[in-house]
CSV table of C-alpha atoms in Angstrom, one decimal:
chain,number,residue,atom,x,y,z
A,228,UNK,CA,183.0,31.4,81.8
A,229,UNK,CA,180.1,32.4,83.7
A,230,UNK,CA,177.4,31.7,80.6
A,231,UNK,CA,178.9,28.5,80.3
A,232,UNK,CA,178.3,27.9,83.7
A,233,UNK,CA,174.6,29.0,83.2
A,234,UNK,CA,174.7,26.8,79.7
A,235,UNK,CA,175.6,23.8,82.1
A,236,UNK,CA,173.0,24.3,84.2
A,237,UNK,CA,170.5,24.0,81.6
A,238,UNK,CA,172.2,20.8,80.7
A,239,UNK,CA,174.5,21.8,77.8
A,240,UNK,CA,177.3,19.2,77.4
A,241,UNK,CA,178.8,21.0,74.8
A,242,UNK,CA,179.5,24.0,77.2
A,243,UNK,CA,179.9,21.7,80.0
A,244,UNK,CA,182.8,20.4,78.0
A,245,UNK,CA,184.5,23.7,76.9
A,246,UNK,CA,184.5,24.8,81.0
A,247,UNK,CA,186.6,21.9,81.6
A,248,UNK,CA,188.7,22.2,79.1
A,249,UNK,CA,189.3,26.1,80.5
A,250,UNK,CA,189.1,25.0,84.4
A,251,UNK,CA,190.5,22.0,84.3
A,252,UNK,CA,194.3,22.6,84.5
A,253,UNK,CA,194.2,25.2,87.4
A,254,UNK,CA,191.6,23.4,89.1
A,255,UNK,CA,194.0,19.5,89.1
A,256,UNK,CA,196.9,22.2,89.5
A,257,UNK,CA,195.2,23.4,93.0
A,258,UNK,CA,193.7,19.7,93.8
A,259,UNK,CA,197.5,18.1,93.2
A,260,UNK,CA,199.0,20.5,95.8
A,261,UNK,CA,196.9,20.3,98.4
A,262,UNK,CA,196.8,16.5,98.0
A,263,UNK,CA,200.5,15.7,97.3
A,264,UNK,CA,199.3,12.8,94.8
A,265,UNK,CA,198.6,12.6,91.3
A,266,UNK,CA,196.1,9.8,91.7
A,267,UNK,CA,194.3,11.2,94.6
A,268,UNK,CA,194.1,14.4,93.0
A,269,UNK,CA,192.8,13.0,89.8
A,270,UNK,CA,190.0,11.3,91.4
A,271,UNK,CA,189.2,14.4,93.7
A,272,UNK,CA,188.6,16.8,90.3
A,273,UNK,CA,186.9,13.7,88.6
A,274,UNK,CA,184.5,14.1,91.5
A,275,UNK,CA,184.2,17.7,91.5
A,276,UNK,CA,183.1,17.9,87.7
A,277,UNK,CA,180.4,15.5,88.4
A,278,UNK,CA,179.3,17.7,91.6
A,279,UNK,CA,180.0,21.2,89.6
A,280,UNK,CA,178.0,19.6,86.4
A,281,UNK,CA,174.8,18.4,88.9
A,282,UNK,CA,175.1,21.7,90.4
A,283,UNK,CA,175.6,24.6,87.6
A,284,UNK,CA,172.0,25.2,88.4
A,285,UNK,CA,172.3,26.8,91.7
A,286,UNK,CA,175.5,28.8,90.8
A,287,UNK,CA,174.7,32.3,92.0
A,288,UNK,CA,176.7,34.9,90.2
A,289,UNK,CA,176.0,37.6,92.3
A,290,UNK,CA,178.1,35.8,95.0
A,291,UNK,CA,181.2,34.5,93.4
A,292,UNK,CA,183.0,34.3,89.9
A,293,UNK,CA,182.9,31.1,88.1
A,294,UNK,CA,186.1,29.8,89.1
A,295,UNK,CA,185.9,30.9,92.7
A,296,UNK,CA,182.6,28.6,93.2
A,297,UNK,CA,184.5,26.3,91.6
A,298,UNK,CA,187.4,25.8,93.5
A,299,UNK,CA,185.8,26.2,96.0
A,300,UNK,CA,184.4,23.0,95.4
A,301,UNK,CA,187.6,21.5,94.8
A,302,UNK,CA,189.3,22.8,97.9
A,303,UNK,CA,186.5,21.1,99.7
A,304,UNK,CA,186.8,17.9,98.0
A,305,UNK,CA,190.5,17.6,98.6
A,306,UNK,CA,189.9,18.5,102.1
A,307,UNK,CA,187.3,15.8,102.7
A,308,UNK,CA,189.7,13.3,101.2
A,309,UNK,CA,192.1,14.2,103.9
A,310,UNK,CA,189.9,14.1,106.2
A,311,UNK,CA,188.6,10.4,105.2
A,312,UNK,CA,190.0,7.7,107.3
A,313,UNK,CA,193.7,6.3,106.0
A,314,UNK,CA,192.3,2.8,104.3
A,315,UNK,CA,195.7,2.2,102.5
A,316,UNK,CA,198.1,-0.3,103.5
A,317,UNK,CA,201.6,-0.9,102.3
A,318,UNK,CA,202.1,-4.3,100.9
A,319,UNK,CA,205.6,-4.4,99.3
A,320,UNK,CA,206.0,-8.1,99.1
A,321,UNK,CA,202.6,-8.7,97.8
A,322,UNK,CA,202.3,-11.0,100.5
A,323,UNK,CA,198.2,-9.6,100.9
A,324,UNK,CA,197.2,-9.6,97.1
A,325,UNK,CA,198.9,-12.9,96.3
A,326,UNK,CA,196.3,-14.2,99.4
A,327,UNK,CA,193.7,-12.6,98.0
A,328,UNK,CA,191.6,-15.9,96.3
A,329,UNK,CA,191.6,-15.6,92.7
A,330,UNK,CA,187.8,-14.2,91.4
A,331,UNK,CA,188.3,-14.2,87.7
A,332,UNK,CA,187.3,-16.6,85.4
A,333,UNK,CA,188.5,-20.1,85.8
A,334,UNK,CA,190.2,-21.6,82.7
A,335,UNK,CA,186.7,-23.1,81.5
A,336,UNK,CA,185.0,-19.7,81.7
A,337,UNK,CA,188.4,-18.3,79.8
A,338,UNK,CA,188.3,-20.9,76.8
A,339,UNK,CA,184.0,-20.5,76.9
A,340,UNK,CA,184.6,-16.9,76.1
A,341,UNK,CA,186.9,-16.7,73.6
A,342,UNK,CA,185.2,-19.5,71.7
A,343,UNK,CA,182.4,-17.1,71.7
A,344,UNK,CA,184.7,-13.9,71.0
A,345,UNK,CA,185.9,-16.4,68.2
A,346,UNK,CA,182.0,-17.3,66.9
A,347,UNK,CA,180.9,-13.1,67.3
A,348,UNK,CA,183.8,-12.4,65.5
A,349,UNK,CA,183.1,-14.4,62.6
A,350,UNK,CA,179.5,-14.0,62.6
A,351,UNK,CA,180.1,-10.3,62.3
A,352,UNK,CA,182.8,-10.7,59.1
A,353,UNK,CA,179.3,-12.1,57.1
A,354,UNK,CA,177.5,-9.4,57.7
A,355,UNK,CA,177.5,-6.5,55.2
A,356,UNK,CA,179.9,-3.7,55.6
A,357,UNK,CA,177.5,-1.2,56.7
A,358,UNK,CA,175.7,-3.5,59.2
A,359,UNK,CA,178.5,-4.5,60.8
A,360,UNK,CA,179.9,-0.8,61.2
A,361,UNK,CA,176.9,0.5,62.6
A,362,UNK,CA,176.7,-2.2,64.8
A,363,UNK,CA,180.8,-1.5,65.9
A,364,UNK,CA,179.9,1.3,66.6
A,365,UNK,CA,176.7,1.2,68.7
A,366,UNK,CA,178.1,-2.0,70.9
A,367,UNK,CA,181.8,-1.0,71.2
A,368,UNK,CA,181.8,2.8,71.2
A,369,UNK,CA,178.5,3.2,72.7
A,370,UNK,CA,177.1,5.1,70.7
A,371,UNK,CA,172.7,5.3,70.3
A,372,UNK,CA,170.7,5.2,67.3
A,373,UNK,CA,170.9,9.4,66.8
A,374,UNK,CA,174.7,9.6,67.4
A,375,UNK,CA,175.5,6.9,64.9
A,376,UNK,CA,172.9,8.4,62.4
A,377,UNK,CA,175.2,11.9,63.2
A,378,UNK,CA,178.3,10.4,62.9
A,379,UNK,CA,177.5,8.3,59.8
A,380,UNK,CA,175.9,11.3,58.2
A,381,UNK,CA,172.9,9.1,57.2
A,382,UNK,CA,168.7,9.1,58.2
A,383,UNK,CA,168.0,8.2,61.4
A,384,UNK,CA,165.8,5.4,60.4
A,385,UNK,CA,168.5,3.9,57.9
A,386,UNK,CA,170.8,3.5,61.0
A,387,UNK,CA,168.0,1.9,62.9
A,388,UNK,CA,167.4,-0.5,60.0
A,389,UNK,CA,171.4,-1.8,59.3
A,390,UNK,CA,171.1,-2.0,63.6
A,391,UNK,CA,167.9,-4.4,63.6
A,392,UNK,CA,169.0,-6.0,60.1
A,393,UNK,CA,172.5,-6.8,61.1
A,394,UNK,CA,171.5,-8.4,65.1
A,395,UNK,CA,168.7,-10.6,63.2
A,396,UNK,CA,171.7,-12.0,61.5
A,397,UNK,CA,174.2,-12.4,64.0
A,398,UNK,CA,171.0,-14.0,65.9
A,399,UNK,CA,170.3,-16.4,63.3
A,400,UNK,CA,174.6,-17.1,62.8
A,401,UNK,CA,175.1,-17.5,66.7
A,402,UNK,CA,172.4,-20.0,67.2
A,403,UNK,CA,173.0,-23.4,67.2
């Protein structure tokens, strides 16, 4: 555990990953008692990954095991969110929500977007298959130019190409 620690230090995702996957359960297991609440506890070790991942850098392993620094950063977490002023209020009628004015899209803004959804939608059923995978996957999944060229097994610059290719068509089919 500790050279993945050092690995995530250094900025390794990869070993950044497999520490969770090792730490995680013990760590939620030690966040859920001390908060009493599943949700709260969630978002306390969601927050101590981030802090552990920004910090692997500075762990010292002369002072502490792995897991120790760890939870200790979890312990101190949970303790802060205890700490933090009570900000939730019971509302079981929904009296407060249902008061709330409504910020969501009007019924205009609702029938605007899914004519576009509608437009995108068939725009993108024109476009050749590998255009409009590549492009699936960078818009919807996220994924950049190297992933997709990983995940697709292909030249980075062929990605780039079906990319640039396929949004000069859905240009050209979504203007008026």
């Amino acid at each position: 555990m500790q050279r993945l620690l050092a690995d995530s230090g250094r900025g390794d995702e990869r070993a950044f990953a497999r520490l969770y996957e090792l730490t995680c359960g013990r760590l939620h297991g030690m966040a859920l008692r001390m908060l009493r609440r599943a949700d709260w506890a969630e978002e306390v070790v969601q927050e101590s990954y981030v802090s552990i991942w920004h910090h692997a850098a500075n762990y010292q392993a002369g002072l502490s095991a792995p897991l120790t620094w760890m939870t200790s950063i979890v312990r101190n977490r949970c303790l802060d969110w205890l700490r933090r002023p009570n900000l939730e209020v019971a509302d079981e009628d929904d009296a407060y929500a249902l008061a709330l004015p409504d910020e969501g899209p009007g019924p205009l803004e609702r029938l605007e977007a899914s004519t576009d959804a509608r437009a995108l939608a068939e725009c993108l059923k024109r476009l050749e298959e590998k255009q409009r995978d590549t492009i699936m996957l960078a818009f919807f999944e996220g994924l950049s130019h190297s992933e997709l060229a990983e995940r697709l097994k292909l030249p980075l610059g062929t990605v780039k190409s079906w990319v640039r290719r396929g949004m000069d068509k859905l240009k050209t089919c979504l203007s008026p």
